[in-house]
Coordinates of C-alpha atoms in Angstrom, one line a residue:
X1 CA 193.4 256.3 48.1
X2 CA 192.1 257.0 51.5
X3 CA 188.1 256.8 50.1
X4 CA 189.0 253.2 48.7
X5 CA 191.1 252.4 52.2
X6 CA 187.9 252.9 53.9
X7 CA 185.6 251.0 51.6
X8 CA 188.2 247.8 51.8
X9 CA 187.6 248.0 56.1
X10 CA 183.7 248.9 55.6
X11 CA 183.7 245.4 53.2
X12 CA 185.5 243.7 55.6
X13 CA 183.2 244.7 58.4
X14 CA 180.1 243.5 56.5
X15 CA 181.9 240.4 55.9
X16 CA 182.8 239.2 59.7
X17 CA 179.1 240.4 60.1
X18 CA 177.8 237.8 58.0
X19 CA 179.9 235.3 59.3
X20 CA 179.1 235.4 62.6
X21 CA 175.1 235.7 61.0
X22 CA 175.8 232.4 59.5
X23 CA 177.7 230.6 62.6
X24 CA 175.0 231.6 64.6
X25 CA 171.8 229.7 62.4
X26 CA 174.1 226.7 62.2
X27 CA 174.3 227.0 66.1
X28 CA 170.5 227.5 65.8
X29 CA 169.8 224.4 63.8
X30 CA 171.6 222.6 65.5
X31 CA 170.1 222.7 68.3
X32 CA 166.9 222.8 67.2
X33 CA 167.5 219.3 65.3
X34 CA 169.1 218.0 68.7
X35 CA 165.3 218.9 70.7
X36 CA 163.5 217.6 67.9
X37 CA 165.4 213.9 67.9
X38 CA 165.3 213.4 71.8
X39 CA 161.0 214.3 71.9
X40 CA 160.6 211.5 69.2
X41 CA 163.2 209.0 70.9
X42 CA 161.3 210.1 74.6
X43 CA 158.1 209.4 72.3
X44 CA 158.8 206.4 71.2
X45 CA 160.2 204.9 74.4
X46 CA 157.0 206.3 76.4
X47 CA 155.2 203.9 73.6
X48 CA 156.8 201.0 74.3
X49 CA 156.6 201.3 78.0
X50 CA 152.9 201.4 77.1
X51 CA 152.9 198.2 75.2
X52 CA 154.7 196.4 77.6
X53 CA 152.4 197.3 80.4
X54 CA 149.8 196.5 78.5
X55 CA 151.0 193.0 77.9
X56 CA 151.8 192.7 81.4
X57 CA 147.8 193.5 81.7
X58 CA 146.4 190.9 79.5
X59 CA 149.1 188.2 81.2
X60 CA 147.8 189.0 84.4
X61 CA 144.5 188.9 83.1
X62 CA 145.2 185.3 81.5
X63 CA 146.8 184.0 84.3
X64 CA 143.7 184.4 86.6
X65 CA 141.5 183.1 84.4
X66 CA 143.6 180.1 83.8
X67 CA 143.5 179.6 88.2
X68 CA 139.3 179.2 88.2
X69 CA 138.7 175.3 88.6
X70 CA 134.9 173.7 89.0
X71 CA 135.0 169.9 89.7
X72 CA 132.3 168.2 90.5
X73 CA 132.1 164.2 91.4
X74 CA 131.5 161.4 88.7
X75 CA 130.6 157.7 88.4
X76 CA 132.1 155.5 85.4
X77 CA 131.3 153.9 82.4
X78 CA 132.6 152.9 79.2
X79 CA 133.3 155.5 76.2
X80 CA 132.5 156.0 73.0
X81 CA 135.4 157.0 71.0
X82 CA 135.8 157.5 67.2
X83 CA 138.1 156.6 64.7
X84 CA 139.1 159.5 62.3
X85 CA 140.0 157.6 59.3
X86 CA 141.1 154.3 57.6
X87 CA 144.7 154.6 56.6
X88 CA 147.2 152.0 55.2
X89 CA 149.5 150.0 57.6
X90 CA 153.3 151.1 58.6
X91 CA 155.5 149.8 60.6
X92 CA 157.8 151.8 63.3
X93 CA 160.9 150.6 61.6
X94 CA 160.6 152.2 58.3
X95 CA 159.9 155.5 60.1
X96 CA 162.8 155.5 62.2
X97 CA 165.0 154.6 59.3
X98 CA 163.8 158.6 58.0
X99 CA 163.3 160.9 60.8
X100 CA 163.1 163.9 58.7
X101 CA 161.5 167.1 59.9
X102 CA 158.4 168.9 58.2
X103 CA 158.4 171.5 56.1
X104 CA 159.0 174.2 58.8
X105 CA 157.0 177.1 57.2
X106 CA 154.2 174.9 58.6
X107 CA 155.1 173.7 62.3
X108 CA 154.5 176.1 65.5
X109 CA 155.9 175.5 68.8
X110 CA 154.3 176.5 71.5
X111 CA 157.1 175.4 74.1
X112 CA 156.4 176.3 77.7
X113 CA 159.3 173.2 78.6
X114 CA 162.5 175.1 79.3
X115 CA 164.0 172.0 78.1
X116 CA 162.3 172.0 74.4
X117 CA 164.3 172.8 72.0
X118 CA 164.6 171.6 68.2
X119 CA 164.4 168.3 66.4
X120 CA 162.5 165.5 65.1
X121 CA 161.5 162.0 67.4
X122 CA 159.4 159.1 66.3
X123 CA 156.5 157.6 68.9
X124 CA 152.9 156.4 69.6
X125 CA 149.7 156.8 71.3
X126 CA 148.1 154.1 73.6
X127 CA 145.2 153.7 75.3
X128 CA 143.2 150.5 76.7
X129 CA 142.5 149.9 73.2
X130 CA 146.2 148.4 72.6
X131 CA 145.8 145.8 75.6
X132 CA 148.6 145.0 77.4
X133 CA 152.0 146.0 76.1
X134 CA 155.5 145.1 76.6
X135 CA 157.3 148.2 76.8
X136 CA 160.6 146.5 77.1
X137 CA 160.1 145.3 73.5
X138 CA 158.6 148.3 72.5
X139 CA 161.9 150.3 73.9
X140 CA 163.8 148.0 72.0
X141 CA 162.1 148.7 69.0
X142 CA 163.5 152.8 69.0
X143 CA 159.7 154.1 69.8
X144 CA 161.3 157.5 71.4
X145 CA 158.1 159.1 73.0
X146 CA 154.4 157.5 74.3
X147 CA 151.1 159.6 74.4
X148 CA 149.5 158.0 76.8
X149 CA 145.4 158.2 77.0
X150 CA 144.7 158.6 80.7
X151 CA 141.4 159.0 81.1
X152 CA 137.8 160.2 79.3
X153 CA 134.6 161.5 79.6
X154 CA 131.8 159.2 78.8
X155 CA 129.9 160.5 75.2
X156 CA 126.8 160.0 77.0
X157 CA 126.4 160.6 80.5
X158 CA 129.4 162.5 80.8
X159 CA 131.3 160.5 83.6
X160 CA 134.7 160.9 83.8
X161 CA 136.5 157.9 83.9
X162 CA 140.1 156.0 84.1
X163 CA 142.1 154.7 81.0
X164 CA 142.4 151.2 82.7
X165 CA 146.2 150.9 80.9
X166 CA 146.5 154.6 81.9
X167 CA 149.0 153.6 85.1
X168 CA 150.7 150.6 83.7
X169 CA 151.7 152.1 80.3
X170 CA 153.0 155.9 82.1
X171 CA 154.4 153.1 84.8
X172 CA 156.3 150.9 82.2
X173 CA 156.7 153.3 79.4
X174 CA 159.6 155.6 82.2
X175 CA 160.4 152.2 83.3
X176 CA 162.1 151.8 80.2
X177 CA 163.6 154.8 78.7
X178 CA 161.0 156.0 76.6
X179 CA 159.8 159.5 77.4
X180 CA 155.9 160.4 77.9
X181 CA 152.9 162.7 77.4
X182 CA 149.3 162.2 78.0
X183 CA 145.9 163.1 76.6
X184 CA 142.1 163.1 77.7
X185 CA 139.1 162.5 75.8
X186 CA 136.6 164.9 76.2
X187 CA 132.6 164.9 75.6
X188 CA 132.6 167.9 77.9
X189 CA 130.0 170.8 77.0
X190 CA 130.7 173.9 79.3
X191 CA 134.0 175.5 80.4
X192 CA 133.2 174.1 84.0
X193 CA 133.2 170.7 82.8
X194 CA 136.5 171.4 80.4
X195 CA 138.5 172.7 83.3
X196 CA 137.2 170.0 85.5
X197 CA 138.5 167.5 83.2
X198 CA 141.9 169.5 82.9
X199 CA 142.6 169.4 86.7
X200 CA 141.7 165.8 86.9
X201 CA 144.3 165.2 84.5
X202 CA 147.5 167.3 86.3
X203 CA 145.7 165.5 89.3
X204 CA 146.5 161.8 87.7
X205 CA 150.0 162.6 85.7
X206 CA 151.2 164.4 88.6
X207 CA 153.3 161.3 90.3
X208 CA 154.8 160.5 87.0
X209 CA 156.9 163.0 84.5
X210 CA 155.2 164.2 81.4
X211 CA 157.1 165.8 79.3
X212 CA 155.9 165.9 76.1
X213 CA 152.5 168.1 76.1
X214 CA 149.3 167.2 76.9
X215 CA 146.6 167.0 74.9
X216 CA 143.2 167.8 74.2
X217 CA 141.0 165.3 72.4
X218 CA 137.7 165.3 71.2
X219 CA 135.3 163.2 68.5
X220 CA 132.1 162.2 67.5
X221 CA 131.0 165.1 68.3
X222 CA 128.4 165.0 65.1
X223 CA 126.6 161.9 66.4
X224 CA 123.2 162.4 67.5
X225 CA 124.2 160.2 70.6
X226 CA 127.1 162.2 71.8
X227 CA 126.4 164.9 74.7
X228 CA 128.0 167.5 72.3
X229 CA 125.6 167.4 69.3
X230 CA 124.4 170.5 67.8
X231 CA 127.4 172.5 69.3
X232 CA 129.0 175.4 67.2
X233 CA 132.6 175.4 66.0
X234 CA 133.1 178.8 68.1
X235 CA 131.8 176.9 71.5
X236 CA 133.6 173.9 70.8
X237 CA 136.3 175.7 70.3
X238 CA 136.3 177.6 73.7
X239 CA 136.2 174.2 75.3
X240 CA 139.1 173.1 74.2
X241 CA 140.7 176.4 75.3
X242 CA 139.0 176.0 78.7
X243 CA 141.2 172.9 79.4
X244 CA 144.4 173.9 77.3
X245 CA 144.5 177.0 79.9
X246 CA 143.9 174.9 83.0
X247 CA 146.2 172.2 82.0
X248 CA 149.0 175.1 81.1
X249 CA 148.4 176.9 84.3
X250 CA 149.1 173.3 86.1
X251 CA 152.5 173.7 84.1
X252 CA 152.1 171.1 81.6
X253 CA 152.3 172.1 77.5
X254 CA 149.4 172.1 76.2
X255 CA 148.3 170.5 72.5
X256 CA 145.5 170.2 70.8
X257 CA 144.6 167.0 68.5
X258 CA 141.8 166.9 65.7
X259 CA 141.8 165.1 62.0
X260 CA 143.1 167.6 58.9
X261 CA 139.7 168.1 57.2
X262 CA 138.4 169.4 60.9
X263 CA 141.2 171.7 61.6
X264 CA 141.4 173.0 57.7
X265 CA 139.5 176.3 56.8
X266 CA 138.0 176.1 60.2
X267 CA 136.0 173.5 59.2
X268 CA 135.0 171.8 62.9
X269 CA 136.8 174.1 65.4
X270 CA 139.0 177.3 65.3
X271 CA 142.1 176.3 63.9
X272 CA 143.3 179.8 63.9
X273 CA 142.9 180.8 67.4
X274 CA 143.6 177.3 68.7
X275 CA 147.3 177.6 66.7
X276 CA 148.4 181.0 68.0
X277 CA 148.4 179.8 71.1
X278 CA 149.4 175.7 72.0
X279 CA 150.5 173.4 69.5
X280 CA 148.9 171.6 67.1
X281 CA 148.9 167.3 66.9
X282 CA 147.1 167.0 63.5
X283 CA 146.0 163.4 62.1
X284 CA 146.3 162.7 58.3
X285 CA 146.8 159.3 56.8
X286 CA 148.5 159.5 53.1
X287 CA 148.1 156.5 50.8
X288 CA 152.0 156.3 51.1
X289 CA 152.8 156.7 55.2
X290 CA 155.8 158.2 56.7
X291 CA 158.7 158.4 55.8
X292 CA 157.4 157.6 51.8
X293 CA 155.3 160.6 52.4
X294 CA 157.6 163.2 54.5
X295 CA 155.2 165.6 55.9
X296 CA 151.5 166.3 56.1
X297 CA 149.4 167.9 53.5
X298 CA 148.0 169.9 56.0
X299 CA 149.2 173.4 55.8
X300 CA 148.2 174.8 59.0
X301 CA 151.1 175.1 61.8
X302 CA 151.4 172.1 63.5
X303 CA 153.7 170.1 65.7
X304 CA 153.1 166.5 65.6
X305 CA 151.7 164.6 63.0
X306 CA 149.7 161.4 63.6
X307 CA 150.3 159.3 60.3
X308 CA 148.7 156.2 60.9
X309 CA 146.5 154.2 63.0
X310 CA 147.6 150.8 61.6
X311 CA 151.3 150.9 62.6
X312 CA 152.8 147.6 63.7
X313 CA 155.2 147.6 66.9
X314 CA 157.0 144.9 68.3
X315 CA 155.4 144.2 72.2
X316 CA 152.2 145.7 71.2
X317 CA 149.9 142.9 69.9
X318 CA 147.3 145.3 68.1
X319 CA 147.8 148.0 65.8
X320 CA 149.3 151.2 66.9
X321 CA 148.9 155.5 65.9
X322 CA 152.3 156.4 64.9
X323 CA 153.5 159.9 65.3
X324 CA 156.8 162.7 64.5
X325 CA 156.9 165.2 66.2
X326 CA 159.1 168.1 65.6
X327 CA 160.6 168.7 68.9
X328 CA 162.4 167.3 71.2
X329 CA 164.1 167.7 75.0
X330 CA 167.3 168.1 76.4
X331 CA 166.0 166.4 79.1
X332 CA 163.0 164.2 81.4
X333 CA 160.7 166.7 83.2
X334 CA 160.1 165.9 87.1
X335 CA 157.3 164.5 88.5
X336 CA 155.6 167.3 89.8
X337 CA 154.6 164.7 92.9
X338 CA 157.6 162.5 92.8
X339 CA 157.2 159.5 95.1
X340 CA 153.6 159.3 94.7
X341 CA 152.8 156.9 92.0
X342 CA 151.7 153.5 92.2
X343 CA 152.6 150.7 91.3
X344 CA 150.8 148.5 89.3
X345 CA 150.6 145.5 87.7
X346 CA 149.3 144.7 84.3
X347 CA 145.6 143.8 83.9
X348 CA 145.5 141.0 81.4
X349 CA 141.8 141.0 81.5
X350 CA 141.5 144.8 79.7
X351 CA 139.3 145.1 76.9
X352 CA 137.7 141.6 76.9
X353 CA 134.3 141.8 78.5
X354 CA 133.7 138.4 80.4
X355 CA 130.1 136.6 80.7
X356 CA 130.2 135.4 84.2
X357 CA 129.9 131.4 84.6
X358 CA 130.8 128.5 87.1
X359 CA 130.8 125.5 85.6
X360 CA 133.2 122.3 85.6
X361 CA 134.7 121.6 81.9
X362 CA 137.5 119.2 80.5
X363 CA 139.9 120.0 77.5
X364 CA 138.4 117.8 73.9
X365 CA 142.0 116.8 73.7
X366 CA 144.6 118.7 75.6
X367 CA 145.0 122.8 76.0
X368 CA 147.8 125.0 77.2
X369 CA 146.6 126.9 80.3
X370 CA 148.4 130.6 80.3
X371 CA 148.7 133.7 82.5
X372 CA 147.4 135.8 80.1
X373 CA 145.5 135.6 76.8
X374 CA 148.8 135.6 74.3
X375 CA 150.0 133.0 72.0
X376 CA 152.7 134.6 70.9
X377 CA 154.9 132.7 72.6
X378 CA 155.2 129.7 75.8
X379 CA 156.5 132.1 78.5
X380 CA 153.1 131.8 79.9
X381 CA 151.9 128.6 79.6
X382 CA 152.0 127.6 83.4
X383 CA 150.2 124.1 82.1
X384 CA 148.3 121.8 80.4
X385 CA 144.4 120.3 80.9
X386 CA 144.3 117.4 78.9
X387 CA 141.0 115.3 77.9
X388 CA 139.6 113.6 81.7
X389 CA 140.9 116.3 83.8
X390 CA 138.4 119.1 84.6
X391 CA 138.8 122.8 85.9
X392 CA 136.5 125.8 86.7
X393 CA 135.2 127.7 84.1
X394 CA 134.7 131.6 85.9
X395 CA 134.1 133.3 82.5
X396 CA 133.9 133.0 79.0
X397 CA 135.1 135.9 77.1
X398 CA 134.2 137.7 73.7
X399 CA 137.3 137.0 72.4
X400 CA 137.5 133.4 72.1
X401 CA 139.2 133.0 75.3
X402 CA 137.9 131.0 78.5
X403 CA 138.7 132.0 82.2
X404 CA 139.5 129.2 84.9
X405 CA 140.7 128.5 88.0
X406 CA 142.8 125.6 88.0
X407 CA 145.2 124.2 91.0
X408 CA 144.5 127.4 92.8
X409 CA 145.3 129.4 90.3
X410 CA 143.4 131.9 87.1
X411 CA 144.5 130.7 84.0
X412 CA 142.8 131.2 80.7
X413 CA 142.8 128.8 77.5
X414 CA 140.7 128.9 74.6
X415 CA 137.1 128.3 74.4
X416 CA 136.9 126.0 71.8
X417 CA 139.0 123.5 73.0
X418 CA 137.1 123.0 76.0
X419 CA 133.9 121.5 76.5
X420 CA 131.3 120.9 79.4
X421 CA 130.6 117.4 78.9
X422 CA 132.9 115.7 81.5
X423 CA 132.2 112.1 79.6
X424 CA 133.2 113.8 76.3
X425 CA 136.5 111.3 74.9
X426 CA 139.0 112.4 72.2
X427 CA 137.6 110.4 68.8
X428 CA 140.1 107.9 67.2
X429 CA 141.2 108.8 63.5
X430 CA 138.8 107.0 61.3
X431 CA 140.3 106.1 57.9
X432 CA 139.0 109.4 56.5
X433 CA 140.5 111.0 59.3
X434 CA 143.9 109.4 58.2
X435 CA 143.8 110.6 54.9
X436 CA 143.4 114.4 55.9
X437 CA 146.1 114.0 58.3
X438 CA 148.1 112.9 55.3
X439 CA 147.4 115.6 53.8
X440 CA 148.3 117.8 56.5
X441 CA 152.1 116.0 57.4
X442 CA 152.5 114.7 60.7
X443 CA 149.9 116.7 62.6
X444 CA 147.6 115.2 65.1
X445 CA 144.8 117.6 64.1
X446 CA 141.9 116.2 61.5
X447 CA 140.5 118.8 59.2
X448 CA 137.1 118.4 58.0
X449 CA 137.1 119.6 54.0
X450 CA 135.8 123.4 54.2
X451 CA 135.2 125.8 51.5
X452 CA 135.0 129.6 52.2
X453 CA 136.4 132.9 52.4
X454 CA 137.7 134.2 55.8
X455 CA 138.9 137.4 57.4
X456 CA 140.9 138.1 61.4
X457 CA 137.6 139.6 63.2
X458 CA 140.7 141.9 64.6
X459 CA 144.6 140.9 64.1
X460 CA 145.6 137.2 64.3
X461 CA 148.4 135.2 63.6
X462 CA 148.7 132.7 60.7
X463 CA 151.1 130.0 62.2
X464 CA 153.1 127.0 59.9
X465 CA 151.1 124.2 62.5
X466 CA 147.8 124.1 64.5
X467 CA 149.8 124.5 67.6
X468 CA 150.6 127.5 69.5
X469 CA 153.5 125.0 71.4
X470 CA 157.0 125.1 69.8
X471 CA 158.0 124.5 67.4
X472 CA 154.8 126.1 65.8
X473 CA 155.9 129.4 64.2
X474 CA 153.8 132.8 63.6
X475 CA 154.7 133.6 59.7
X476 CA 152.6 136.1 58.9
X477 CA 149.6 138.2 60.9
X478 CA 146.1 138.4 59.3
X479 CA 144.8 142.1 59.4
X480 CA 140.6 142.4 59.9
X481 CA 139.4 143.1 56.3
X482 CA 142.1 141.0 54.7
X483 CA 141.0 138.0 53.3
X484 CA 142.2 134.1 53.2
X485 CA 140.7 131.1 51.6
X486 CA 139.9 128.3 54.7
X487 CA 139.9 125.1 53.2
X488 CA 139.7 122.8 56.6
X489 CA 138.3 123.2 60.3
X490 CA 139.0 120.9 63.1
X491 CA 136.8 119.8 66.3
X492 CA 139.7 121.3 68.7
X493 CA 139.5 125.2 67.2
X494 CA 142.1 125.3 64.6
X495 CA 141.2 126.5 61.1
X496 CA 143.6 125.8 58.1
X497 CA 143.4 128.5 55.4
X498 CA 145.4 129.5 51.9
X499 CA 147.1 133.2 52.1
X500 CA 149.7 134.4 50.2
X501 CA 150.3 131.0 48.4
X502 CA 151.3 129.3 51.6
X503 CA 148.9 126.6 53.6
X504 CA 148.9 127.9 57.2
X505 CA 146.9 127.6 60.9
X506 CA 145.1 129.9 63.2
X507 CA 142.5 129.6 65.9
X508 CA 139.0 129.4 64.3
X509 CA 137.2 131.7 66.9
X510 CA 139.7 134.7 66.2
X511 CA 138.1 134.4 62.1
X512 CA 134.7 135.2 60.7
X513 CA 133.4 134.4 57.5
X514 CA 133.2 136.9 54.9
X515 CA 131.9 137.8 51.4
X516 CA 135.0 139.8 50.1

């Protein structure tokens, strides 16, 4: 009994013993596991403060690069700037009835705009090219956003020069609501020259406030002509980085604009790199425009999307790019210097290139004398120069359209109603005569008989009466390339032509003759 006593304490000994042999690895463990976490969270955290400082690095590193300018001084001359495709016509309407966003897998945003944030707006892009606009209509019209060209460097001499609309359309555009960007068009072919072009552009937006990006855009850079032939996609390419810095460093948003079958694969610049870092304005012109066609078939990340060239816009008398864009702002940036800008007035004379001349010249018959070179409408006819009474021809233009200085004042009219022959008298309706003028209703204007095919050497309106005076109508626009059969042409400059079934009027010297 007292053997088997002792054995029963001994096991209970040995038992307590192992218990406190087993506490004591779990104490162990623990605490080895508890070491082990807090070197891989120290670890980790000592890698992070590593990244971060190394970002901070290459920031800094950016940021002075982006603060080296080189400008160097200029004369001017006219561009040469290339059009990226032939697309169908649109009209601004039909877009803004669909202001869908693109597929989103394929749009970056490069926002540096605190006041960017998400959405879809519908605008254009203008340039000289346009003439003179009426923003007012072209507010009324729901255009939410302009890209305004300001300025370029020549394709051949390299001369950076002035948009001549560049003032009047950033002017009139905030004058009315609709909020703006820029772009330059460069022929520039070293970083030196990119960044100089950069700066000259925060120079000239700085009175007014962009806030939609600005952009970088370059063409015809394959013609043997331009000062960029022969250059490779990869130095191209740091061009257009070269300015995109400068102009972000200025503290503008910077985008980049090229055609789809450039930017795709790489093709003409370096899509890849350009994309990672400022957004992306791609052009591509579907058979079926916007809204038809939703989004772009180009599936690199992108931003805006040009989708035409022949859009049609109220106060804009020539055809217009059309854009989306899939951002939008809570607000208009500041001019970064407010106060400064100037004001201008609009320059009816841009785009027309005047032969100079000074020479007396009477109307044939009689001829509206305007303030500008429109016939849209009467609210610039400031008067009349009727057959006998004689003005001062200053200019002829090489659009049809005469310059003269008349009471005082220069006023324009169309060429071919004038002549220099001071003793020239209006004919009298010979019997002939009377019989076309049957044929034509109760117009004044004789038609000689005329057989031939006809296109607008740009965009011109076909009117219901050879007048531009109420109440002549416009009823339809004739597109360049589009044709119309001219059956009649008088000796005072109207034409008489067959188009869509109906028998309508326009000015003869805005037609050519074609074979089509």
């Amino acid at each position: 009994m007292n053997r088997n006593r002792k054995s029963n304490q001994m096991f209970h000994v040995m038992l307590v013993v192992i218990g406190c042999l087993v506490v004591a690895v779990l104490i162990l463990l623990g605490v080895f596991l508890a070491e082990n976490k807090k070197s891989e969270e120290t670890s980790l955290l000592e890698t992070q403060l590593v990244n971060t400082e190394t970002v901070l690095m290459e920031t800094e590193t950016q940021s002075m690069e982006t603060e080296e300018t080189n400008q160097t001084a200029d004369t001017t001359e006219t561009e040469n700037e290339v059009e990226t495709a032939d697309p169908d016509q649109s009209t601004f309407e039909e877009a803004g009835q669909a202001q869908s966003g693109g597929d989103s897998s394929t749009i970056n945003s490069q926002a540096v705009s605190e006041s960017e944030t998400a959405g879809t707006t519908i605008g254009i892009d203008v340039s000289k090219h346009q003439g003179v606009i009426d923003w007012s209509k072209v507010a009324a019209s729901g255009v939410q956003f302009a890209m305004v060209r300001v300025g370029y460097r020549t394709a051949a001499t390299g001369v950076i020069t002035e948009d001549e609309c560049a003032k009047y359309n950033l002017q009139e555009a905030t004058a009315n609501g609709i909020t703006v960007g820029a772009y330059f068009f460069s022929t520039a072919v070293n970083e030196a020259e990119a960044k100089e072009e950069a700066d000259w552009t925060a120079d000239f937006i700085a009175p007014y406030p962009i806030t939609y990006p600005v952009a970088y855009n370059c063409e015809g850079f394959e013609n043997s002509g331009n000062r960029q032939f022969g250059m490779s996609v990869a130095d191209r390419s740091a061009l257009a980085v070269a300015f995109l810095k400068e102009i972000q460093a200025r503290g503008y948003t910077g985008m980049f604009y090229a055609a789809k079958g450039e930017l795709e694969n790489n093709a003409k610049w370096d899509s890849t790199a350009l994309s990672s870092s400022y957004k992306i304005w791609v052009s591509q012109y579907p058979a079926a425009s916007y809204p038809e066609t939703a989004t772009s078939s180009y599936t690199g990340t992108h931003a805006m999307w040009q989708y035409t060239n022949k859009g049609v816009i109220d106060g804009i008398s020539k055809t217009v790019d059309l854009n989306v864009a899939y951002f939008t702002y809570t607000k208009q940036a500041e001019a970064k210097a407010a106060g400064t800008a100037e004001h201008v007035t609009a320059n009816v004379e841009v785009g027309v290139n005047f032969t100079s001349v000074e020479e007396n010249v009477t109307a044939k018959e009689s001829v509206n004398l305007r303030s500008s070179m429109d016939q849209g409408s009467t609210t610039n006819v400031v008067g009349k120069l009727v057959n006998g009474d004689t003005a001062t021809r200053t200019g002829t233009g090489n659009n049809g359209w005469s310059r003269l200085t008349y009471n005082g004042q220069t006023v324009y009219a169309v060429s071919s109603f004038l002549t220099t022959d001071l003793s020239y008298k209006t004919p009298a309706a010979s019997t002939t005569q009377q019989t076309e003028q049957t044929t034509d209703s109760q117009f004044k204007t004789v038609f000689k008989a005329v057989d031939d095919k006809v296109t607008a050497k740009e965009l011109t309106n076909l009117r219901d009466m050879p007048s531009v005076m109420e109440p002549s109508k416009v009823i339809v626009q004739l597109q360049s390339g589009d044709v119309a059969h001219r059956t009649g042409m008088s000796d005072n400059g109207w034409s008489r032509v067959e188009y869509n079934g109906q028998v309508l009027y326009c000015v003869t010297s805005y037609l050519s003759v074609t074979t089509g």
